[in-house]
Structure formats: structure tokens, C-alpha cells
XYZ file of N, CA and C in Angstrom:
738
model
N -7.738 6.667 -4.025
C -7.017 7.291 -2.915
C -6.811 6.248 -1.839
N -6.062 6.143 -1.226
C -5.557 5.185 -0.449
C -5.123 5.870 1.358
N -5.729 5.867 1.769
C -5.490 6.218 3.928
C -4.480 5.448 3.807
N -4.070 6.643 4.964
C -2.876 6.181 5.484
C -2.736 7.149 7.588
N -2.302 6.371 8.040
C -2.644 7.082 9.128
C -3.437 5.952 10.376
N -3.685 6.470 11.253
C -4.275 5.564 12.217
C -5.596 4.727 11.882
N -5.935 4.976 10.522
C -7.399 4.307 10.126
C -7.372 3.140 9.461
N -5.814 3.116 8.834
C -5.777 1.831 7.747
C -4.237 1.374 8.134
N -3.031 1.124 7.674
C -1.752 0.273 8.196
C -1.536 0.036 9.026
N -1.300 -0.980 9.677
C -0.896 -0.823 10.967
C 0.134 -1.718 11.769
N 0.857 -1.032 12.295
C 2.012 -2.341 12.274
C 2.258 -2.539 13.971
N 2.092 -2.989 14.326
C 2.396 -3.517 16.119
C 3.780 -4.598 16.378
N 4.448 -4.306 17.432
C 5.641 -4.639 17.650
C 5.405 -5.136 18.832
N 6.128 -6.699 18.631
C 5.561 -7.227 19.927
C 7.354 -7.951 20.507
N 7.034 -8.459 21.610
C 8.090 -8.711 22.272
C 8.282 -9.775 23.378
N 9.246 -10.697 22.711
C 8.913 -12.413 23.162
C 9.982 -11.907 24.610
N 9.737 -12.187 25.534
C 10.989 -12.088 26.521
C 11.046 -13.841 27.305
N 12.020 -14.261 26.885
C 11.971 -16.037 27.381
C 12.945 -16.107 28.827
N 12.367 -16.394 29.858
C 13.088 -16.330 30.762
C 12.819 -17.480 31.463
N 13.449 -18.515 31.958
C 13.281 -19.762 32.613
C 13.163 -19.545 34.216
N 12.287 -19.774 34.549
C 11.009 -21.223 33.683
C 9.865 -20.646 33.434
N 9.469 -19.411 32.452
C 8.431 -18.883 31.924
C 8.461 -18.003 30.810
N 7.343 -17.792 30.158
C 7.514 -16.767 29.102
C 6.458 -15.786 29.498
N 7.002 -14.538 29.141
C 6.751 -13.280 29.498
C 6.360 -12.593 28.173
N 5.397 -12.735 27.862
C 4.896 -11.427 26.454
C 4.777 -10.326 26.624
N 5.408 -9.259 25.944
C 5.402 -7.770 26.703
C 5.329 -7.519 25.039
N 3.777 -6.241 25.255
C 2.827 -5.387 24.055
C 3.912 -4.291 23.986
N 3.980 -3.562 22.293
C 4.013 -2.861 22.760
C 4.036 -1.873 21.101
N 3.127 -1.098 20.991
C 2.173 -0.334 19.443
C 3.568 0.352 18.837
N 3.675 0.183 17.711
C 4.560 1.551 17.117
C 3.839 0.889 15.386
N 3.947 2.528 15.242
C 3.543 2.508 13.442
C 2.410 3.393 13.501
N 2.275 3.028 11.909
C 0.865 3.881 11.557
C -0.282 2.862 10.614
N -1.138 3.247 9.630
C -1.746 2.718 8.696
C -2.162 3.305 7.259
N -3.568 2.670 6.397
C -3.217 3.016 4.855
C -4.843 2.945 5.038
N -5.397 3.634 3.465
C -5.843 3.896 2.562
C -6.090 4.296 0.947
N -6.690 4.215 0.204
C -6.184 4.791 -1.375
C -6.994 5.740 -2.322
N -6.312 6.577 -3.374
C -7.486 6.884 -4.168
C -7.524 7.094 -5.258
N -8.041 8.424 -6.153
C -9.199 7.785 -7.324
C -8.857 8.630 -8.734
N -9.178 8.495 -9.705
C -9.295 9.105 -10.846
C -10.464 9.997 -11.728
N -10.125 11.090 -12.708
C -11.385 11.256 -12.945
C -10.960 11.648 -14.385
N -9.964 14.334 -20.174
C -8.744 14.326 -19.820
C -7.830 13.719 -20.787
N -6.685 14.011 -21.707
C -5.272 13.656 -22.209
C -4.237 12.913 -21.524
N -3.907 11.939 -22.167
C -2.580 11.066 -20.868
C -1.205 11.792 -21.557
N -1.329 13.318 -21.201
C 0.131 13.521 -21.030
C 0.540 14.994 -20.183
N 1.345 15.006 -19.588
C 2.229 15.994 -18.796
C 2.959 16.941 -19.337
N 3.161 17.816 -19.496
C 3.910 18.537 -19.671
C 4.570 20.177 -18.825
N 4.042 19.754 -17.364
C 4.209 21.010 -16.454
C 5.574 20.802 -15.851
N 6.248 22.607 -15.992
C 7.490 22.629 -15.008
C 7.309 22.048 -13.591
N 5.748 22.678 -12.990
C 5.743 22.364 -11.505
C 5.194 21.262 -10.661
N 5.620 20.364 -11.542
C 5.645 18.796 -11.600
C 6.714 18.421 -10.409
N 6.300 17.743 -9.182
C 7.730 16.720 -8.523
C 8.834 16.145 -9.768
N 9.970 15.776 -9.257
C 10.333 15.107 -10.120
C 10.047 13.378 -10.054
N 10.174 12.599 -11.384
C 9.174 11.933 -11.072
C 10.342 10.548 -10.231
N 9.502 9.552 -9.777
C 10.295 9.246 -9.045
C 11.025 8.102 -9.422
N 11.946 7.532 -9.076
C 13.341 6.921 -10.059
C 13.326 5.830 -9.024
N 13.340 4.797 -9.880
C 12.856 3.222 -9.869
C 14.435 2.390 -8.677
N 15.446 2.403 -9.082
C 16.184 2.308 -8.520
C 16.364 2.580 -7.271
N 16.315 3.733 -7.079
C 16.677 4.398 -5.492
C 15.327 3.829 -4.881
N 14.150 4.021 -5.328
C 12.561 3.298 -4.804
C 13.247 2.055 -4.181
N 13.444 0.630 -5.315
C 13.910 -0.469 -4.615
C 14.744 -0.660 -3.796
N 15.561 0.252 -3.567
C 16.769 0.022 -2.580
C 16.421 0.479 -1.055
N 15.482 1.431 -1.532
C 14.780 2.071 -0.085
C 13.871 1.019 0.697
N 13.254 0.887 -0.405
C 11.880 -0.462 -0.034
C 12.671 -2.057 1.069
N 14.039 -2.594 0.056
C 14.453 -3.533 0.433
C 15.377 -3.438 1.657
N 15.665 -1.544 2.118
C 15.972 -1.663 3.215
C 15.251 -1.712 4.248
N 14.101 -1.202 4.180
C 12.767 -1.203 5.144
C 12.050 -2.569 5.300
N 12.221 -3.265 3.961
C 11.950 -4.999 5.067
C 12.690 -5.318 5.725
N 14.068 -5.060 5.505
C 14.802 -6.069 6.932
C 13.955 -5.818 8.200
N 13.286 -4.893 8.721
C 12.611 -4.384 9.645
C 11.722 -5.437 10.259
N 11.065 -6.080 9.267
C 10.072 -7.094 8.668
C 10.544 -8.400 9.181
N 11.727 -8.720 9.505
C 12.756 -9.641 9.977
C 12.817 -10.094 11.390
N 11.911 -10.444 12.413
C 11.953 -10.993 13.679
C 13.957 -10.574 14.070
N 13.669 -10.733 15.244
C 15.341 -10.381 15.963
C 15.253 -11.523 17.094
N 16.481 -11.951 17.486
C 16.514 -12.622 18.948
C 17.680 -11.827 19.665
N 17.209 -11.276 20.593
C 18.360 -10.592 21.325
C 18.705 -11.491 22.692
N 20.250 -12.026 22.800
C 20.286 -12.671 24.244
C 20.191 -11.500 25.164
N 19.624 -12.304 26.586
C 19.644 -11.107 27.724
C 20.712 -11.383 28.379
N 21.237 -11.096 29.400
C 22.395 -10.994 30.232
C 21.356 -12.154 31.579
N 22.197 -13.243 31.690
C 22.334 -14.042 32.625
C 21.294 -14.916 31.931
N 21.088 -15.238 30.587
C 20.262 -16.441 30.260
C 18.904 -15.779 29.676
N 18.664 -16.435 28.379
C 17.206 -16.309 28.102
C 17.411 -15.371 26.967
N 16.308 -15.207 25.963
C 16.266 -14.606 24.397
C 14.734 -13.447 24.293
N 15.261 -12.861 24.213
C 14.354 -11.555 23.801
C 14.170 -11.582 22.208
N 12.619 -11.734 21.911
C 12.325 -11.892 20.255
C 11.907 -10.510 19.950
N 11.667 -9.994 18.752
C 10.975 -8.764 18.556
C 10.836 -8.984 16.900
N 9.334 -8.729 17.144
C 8.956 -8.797 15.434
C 7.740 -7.469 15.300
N 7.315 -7.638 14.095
C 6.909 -6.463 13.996
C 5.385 -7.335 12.827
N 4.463 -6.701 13.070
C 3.249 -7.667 12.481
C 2.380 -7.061 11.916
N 1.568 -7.010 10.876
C 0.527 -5.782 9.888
C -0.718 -6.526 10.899
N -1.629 -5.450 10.748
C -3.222 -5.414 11.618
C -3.701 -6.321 11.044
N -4.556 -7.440 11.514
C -5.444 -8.102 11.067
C -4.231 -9.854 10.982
N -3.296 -9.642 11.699
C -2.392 -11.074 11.676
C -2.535 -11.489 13.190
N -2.570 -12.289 13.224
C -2.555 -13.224 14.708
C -0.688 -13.118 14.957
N -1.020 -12.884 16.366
C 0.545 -13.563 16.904
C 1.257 -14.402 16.428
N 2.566 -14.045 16.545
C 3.552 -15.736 16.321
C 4.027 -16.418 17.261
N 3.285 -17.605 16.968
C 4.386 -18.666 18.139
C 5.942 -18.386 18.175
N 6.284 -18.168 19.503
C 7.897 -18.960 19.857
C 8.814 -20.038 18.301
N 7.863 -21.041 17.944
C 8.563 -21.704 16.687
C 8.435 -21.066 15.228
N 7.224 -20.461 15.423
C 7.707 -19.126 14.094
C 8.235 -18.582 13.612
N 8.481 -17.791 15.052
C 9.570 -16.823 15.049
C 10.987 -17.188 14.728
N 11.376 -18.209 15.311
C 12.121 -19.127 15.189
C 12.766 -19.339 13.495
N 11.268 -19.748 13.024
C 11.813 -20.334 11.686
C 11.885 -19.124 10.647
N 11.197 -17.512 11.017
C 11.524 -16.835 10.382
C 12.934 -16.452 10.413
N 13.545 -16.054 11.608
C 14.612 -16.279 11.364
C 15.815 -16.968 10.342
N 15.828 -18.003 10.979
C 16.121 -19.394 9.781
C 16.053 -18.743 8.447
N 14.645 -18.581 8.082
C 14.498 -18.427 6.626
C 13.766 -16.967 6.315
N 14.633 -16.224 6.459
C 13.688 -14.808 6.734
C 12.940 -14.768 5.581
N 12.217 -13.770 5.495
C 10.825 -13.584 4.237
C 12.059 -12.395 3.176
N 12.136 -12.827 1.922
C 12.622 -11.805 0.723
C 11.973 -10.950 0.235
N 10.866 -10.858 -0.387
C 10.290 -9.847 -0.998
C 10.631 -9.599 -2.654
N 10.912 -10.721 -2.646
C 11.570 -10.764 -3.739
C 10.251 -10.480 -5.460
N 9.400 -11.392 -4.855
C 8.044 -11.358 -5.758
C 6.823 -9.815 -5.741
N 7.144 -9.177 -4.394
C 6.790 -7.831 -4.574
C 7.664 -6.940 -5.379
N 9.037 -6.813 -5.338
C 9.804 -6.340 -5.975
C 9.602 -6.482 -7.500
N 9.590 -7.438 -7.667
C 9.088 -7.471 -9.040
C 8.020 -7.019 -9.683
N 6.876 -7.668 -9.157
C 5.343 -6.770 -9.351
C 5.755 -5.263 -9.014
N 6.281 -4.734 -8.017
C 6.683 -2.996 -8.476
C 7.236 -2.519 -9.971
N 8.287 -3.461 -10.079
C 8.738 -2.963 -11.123
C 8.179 -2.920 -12.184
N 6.783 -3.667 -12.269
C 5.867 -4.469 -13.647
C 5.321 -3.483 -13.625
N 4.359 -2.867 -12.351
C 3.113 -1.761 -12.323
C 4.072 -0.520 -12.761
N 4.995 -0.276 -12.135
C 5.752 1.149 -12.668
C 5.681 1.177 -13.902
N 6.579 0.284 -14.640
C 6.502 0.405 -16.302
C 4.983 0.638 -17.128
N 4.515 -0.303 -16.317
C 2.545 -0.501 -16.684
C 2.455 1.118 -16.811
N 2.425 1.735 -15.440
C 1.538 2.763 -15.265
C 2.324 4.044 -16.735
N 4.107 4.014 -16.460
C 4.680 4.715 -17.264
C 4.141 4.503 -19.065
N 3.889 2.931 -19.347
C 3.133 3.626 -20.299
C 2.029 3.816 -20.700
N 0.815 3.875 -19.588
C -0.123 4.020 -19.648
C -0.177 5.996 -19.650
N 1.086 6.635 -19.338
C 1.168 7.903 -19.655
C 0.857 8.571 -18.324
N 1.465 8.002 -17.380
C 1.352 8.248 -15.291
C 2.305 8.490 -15.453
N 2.313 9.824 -14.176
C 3.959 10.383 -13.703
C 3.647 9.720 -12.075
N 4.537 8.576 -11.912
C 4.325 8.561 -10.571
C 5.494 9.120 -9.876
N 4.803 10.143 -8.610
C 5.693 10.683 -7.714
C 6.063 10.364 -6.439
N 7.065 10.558 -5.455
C 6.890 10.597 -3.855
C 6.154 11.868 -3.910
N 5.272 12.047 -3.068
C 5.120 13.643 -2.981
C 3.864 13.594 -1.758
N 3.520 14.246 -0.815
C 1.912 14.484 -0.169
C 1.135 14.521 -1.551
N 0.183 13.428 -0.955
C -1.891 13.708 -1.340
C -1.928 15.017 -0.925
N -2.674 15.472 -2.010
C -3.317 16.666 -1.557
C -4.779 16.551 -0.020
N -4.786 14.998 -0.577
C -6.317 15.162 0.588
C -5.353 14.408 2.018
N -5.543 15.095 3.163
C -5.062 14.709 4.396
C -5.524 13.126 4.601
N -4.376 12.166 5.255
C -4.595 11.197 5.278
C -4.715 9.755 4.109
N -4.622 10.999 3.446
C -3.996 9.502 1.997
C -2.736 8.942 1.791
N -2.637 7.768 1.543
C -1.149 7.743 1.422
C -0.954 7.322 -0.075
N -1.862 7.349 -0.904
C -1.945 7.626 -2.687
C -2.823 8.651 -2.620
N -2.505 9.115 -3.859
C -3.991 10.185 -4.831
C -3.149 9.990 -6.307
N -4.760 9.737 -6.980
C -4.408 9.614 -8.579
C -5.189 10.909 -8.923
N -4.475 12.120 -10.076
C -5.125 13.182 -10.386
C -5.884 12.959 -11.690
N -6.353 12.592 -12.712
C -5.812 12.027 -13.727
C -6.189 13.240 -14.951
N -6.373 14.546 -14.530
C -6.588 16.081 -15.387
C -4.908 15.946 -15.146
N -3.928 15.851 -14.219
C -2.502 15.995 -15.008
C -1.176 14.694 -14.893
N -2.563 13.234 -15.009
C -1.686 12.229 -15.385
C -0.731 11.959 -14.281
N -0.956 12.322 -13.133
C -0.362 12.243 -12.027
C -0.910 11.342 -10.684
N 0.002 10.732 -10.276
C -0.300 10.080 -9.264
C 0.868 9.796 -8.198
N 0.500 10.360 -7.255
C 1.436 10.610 -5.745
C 0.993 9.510 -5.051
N 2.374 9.505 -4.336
C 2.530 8.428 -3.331
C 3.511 9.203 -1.698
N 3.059 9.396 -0.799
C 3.442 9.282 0.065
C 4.505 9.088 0.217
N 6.110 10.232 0.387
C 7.279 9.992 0.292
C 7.867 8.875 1.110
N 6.809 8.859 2.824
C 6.701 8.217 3.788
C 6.746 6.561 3.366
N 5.635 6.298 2.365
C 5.070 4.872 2.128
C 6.285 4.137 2.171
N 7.149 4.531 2.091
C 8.698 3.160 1.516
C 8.763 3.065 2.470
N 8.800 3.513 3.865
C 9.330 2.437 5.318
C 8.573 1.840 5.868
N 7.276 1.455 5.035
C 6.668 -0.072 5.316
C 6.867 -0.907 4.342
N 8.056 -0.571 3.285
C 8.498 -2.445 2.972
C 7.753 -2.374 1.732
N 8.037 -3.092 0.809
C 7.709 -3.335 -0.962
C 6.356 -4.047 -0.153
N 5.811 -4.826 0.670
C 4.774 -5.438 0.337
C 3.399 -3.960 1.006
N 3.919 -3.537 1.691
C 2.739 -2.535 2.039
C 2.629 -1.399 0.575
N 3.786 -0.922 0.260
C 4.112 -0.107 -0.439
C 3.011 -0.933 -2.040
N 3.730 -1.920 -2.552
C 3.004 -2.542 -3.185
C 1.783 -2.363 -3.554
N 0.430 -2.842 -1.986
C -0.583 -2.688 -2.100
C -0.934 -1.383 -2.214
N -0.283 -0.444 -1.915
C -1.067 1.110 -2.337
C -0.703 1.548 -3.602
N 0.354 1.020 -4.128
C 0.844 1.264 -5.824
C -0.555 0.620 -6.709
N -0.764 -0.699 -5.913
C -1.849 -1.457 -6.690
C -3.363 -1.384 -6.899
N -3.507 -0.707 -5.452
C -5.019 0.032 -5.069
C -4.998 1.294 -6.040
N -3.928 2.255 -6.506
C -4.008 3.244 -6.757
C -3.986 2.848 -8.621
N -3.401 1.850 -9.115
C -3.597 1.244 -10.781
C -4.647 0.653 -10.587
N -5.575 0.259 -9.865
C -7.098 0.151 -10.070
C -7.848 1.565 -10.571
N -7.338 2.224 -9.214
C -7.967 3.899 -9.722
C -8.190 4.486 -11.104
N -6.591 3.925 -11.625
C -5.771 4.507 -12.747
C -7.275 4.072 -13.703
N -6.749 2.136 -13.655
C -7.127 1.334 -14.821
C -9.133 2.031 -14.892
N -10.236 2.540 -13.658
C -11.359 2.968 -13.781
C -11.319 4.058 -14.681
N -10.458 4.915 -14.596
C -10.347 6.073 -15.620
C -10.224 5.953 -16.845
N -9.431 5.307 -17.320
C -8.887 5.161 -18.464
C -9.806 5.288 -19.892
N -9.546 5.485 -20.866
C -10.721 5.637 -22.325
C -9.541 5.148 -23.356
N -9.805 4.323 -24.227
C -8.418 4.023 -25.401
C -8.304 5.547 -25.889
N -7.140 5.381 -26.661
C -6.773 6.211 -26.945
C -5.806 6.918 -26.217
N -5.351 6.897 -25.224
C -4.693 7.515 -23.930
C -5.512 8.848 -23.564
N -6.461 8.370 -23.424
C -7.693 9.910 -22.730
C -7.690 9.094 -21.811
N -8.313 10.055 -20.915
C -8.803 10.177 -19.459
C -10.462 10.425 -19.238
N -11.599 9.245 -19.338
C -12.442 9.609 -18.552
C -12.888 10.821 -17.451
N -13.884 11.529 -17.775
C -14.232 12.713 -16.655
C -14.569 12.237 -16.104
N -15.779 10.865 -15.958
C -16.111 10.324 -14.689
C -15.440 9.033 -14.617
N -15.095 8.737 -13.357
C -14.450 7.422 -13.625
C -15.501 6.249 -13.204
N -14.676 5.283 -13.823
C -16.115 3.917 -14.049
C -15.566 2.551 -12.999
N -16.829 1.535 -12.654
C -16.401 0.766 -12.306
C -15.935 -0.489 -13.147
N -14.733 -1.551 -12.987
C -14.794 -2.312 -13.692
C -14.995 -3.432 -13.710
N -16.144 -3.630 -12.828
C -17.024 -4.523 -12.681
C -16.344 -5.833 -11.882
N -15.019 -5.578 -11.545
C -14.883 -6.523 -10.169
C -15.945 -6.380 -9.159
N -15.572 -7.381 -8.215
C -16.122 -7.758 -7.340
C -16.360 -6.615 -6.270
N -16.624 -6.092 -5.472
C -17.140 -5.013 -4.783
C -17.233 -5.666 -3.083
N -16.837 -6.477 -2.797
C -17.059 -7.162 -1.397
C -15.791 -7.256 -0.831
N -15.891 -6.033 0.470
C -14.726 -5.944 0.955
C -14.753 -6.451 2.384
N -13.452 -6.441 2.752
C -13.243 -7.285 4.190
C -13.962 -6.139 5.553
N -13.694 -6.884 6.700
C -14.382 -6.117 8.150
C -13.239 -4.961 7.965
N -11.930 -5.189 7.520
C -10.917 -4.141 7.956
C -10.834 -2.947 6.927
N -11.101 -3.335 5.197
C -11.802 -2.194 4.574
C -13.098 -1.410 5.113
N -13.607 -2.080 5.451
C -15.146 -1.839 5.415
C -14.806 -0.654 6.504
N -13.826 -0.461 7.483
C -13.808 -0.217 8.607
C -12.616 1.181 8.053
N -11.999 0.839 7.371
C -10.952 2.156 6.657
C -12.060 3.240 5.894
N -12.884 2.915 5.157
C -14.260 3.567 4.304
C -15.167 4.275 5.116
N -14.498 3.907 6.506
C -15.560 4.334 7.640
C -14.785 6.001 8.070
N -13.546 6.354 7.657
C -12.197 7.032 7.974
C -13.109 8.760 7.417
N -12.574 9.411 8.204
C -12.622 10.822 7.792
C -12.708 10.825 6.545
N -11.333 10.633 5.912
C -11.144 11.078 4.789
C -12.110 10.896 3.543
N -12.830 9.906 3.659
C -14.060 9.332 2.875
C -15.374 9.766 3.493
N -15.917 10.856 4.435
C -16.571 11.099 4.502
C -17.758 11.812 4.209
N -16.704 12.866 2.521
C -17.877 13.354 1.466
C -17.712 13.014 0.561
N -17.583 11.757 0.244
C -17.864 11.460 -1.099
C -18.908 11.431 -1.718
N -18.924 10.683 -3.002
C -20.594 10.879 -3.102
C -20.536 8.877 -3.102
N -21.801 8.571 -3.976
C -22.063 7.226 -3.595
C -21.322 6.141 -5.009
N -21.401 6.933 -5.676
C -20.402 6.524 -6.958
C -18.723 6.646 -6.750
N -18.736 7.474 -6.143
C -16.659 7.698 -5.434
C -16.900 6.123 -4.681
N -17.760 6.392 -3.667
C -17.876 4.772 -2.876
C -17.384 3.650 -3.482
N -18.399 3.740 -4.361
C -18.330 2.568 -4.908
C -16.773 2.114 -5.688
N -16.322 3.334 -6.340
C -15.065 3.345 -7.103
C -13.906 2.502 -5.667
N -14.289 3.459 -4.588
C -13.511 2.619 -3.539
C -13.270 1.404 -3.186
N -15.354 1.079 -2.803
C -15.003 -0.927 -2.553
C -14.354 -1.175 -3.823
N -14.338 -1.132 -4.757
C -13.518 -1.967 -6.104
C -12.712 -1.926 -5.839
N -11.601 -0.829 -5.630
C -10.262 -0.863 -5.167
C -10.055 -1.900 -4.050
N -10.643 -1.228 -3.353
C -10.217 -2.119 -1.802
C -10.239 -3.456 -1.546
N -11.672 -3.410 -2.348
C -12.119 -5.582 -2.667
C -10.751 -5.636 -3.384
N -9.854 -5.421 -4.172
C -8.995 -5.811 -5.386
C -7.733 -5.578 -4.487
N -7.426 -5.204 -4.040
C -5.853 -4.318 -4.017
C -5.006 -5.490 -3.525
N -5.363 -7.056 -2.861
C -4.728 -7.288 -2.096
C -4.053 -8.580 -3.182
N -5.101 -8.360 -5.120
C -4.269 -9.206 -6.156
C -3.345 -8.504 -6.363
N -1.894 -8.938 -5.825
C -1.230 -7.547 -6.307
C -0.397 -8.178 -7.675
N -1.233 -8.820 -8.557
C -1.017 -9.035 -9.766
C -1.725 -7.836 -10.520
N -2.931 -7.781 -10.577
C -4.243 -7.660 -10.972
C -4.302 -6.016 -11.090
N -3.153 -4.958 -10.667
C -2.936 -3.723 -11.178
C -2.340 -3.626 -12.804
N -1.633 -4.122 -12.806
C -0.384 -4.443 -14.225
C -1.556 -5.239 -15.287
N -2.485 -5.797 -15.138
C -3.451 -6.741 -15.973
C -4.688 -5.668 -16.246
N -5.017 -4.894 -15.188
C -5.794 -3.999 -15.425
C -5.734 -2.862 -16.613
N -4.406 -2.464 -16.463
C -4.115 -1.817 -17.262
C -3.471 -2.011 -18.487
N -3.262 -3.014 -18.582
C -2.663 -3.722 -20.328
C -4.337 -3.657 -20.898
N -5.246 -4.121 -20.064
C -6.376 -4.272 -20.541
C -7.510 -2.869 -20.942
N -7.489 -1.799 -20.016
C -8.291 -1.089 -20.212
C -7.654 0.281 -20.657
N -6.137 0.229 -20.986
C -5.237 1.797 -20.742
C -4.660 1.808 -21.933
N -5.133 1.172 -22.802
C -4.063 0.961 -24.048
C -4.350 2.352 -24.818
């Protein structure tokens, strides 16, 4: 399961105002944040009252319009001087004046998240996942993996933070997947760890701290740090599951 909400994403918008002979930094918050979750069965679907599932195409086009966002701006002001505005995920330091600058110049593509989406989708599709837009059932997620009906929601919301946010909760949530999994295309009742690494950052450590994780038991926990330590290979969903989902 993956937060989403004021506990985990977070995006701050800041604002260069250059006026001679000084610079003027003016704060100023907009956005939200993330979390992910879990698995616990047959890998197949067959219910009418199923979302429909969600279609790969229209996904990327949505995603690649929500990075331009992602794209620093220079706005001239009236009588001299450049107004910057960028937009920055929690846990990034400011950008210099020449940063900003060179993002411009060479804005960021997304081109290599785009792709890894398209890898984990297919991954998960034949690992026998219906992935949907749809609400978590649990408040504050912005994934839930069900895996009694092979389902896993995503937050219709998640696409207007951009293939790379979007990404990491697709990828946190094929960890989930890949703990469940049993050959055969069964589904584990309990789900397992897979023995990654378990050592997560001050800013996980600090999302785990979130409502939404507050009854778990100590084995859900743990299913979590794995995710969370992992989510940020966003190779390492698509590998998971060639490996443990066959």
C-alpha cells in the first residue's frame, strides 16, 4: 500500500523573483504526498464489478502531460527582471539561479520512466494483475494490491505527479505484488518477505509513522520497509516479478 496525502509526496513551489540589484526568494507550498501497499489465492479475475481496467495509452499521455509541470518557467516582469517558478519533490534542496537556468535549456524528458511503466504494466498483466485508476479502499493510500481478486488500484489522482512519482508507486506496489506471489499463478495467503534489504530512509521511516499504518501487525511492517527500502529501483519491480510470479 502506498500513502498518499500530507504524510508522503510532496511537492513545493518555489519562486525566483530577480530584480536589480537583488534577489528576492518568495515560498510558497502547493501539492500533496505518497505511500504504498500490500498483498495477501488464484491469479485470475473474472468479476462484472471490476473498474475497467486501465488502458496504457491514455495513462502515458496523461503522465507526459503532467511533467511539463516538472519544467521550471521564467516569466519576464514588467519594467525589467525574470520571475522563475519550479516545482520540487520533498527531500530536494533548492535550485540555484544557474539550474534553473539550465533546466530550462535542457528540460528533464521522462523518457526512461515511461518506459519502465510500460515494462511493469505488461510484467504485472502477465503476472495475472488487473491494474486500475480507482480509490484504495484504505484512506490515504495512493496504491492497494488485493491479491484474493488479482487487483491492484492506483489512485485516479496519481497521474498529475508525472511518470516519475507515478512510477515509484506502480513500483512500490510490484514489490507488494512480487511478496505474494506462489508459481503456478497462485496467490500466497500470507505474504512473504523477499529478503531485500529492509533499511529505509529518515523520509520512509517518517511515512510508516502515518495513520494509515497504524494497525498493522509487525509482519505487514516489515512487508512495508521492503517496499519502501526498494521502491526508489525503479527497475527492480519488472525483475521481481519475472523472478518470483511466473
Amino acid at each position: 500500500m502506498v500513502l498518499f496525502g500530507k504524510y508522503s509526496w510532496i511537492c513545493t513551489r518555489l519562486i525566483y523573483r530577480f530584480l536589480l540589484p537583488g534577489l528576492v526568494l518568495l515560498f510558497g507550498c502547493s501539492a500533496p504526498r505518497f505511500v504504498a501497499s500490500r498483498p495477501q489465492w488464484s491469479r485470475t479475475v473474472a468479476s462484472s464489478d471490476l473498474p475497467p481496467a486501465l488502458s496504457e495509452p491514455e495513462l502515458l499521455a496523461a503522465l507526459a502531460r503532467a511533467d511539463q509541470a516538472w519544467i521550471p518557467e521564467a516569466i519576464p516582469l514588467p519594467g525589467g527582471g525574470t520571475r522563475y517558478i519550479y516545482r520540487r519533490r520533498q527531500g530536494e534542496a533548492p535550485l540555484s539561479l544557474e539550474a534553473l537556468r539550465a533546466l530550462i535549456r535542457n528540460p528533464p524528458r521522462f523518457e526512461r520512466e515511461q518506459l519502465l511503466i510500460r515494462a511493469l504494466l505488461s510484467q504485472l498483466q502477465s503476472a495475472g494483475v488487473r491494474v486500475v485508476l480507482a480509490h484504495p479502499r484504505r484512506q490515504g493510500a495512493a496504491g492497494e494490491w488485493e491479491p484474493r481478486r488479482s487487483l491492484l488500484r492506483l489512485r485516479p489522482d496519481l497521474t498529475a505527479k508525472g511518470s516519475r512519482e507515478f512510477l515509484r508507486v506502480l513500483n512500490h506496489e510490484a514489490i507488494h505484488v512480487a511478496q505474494s506471489c506462489l508459481p503456478g499463478r497462485r496467490w500466497r495467503r500470507r505474504s512473504e518477505l523477499l529478503g531485500l534489504s529492509r533499511s529505509v530512509s529518515p523520509r520512509a521511516r517518517q511515512q510508516l509513522q502515518a495513520p494509515l499504518y497504524a494497525r498493522v501487525s509487525a509482519h505487514e511492517r516489515q512487508l512495508e520497509e521492503e517496499a519502501y527500502a526498494n521502491q526508489d529501483q525503479l527497475a527492480l519491480g519488472s525483475q521481481l516479478l519475472a523472478d518470483h510470479c511466473r
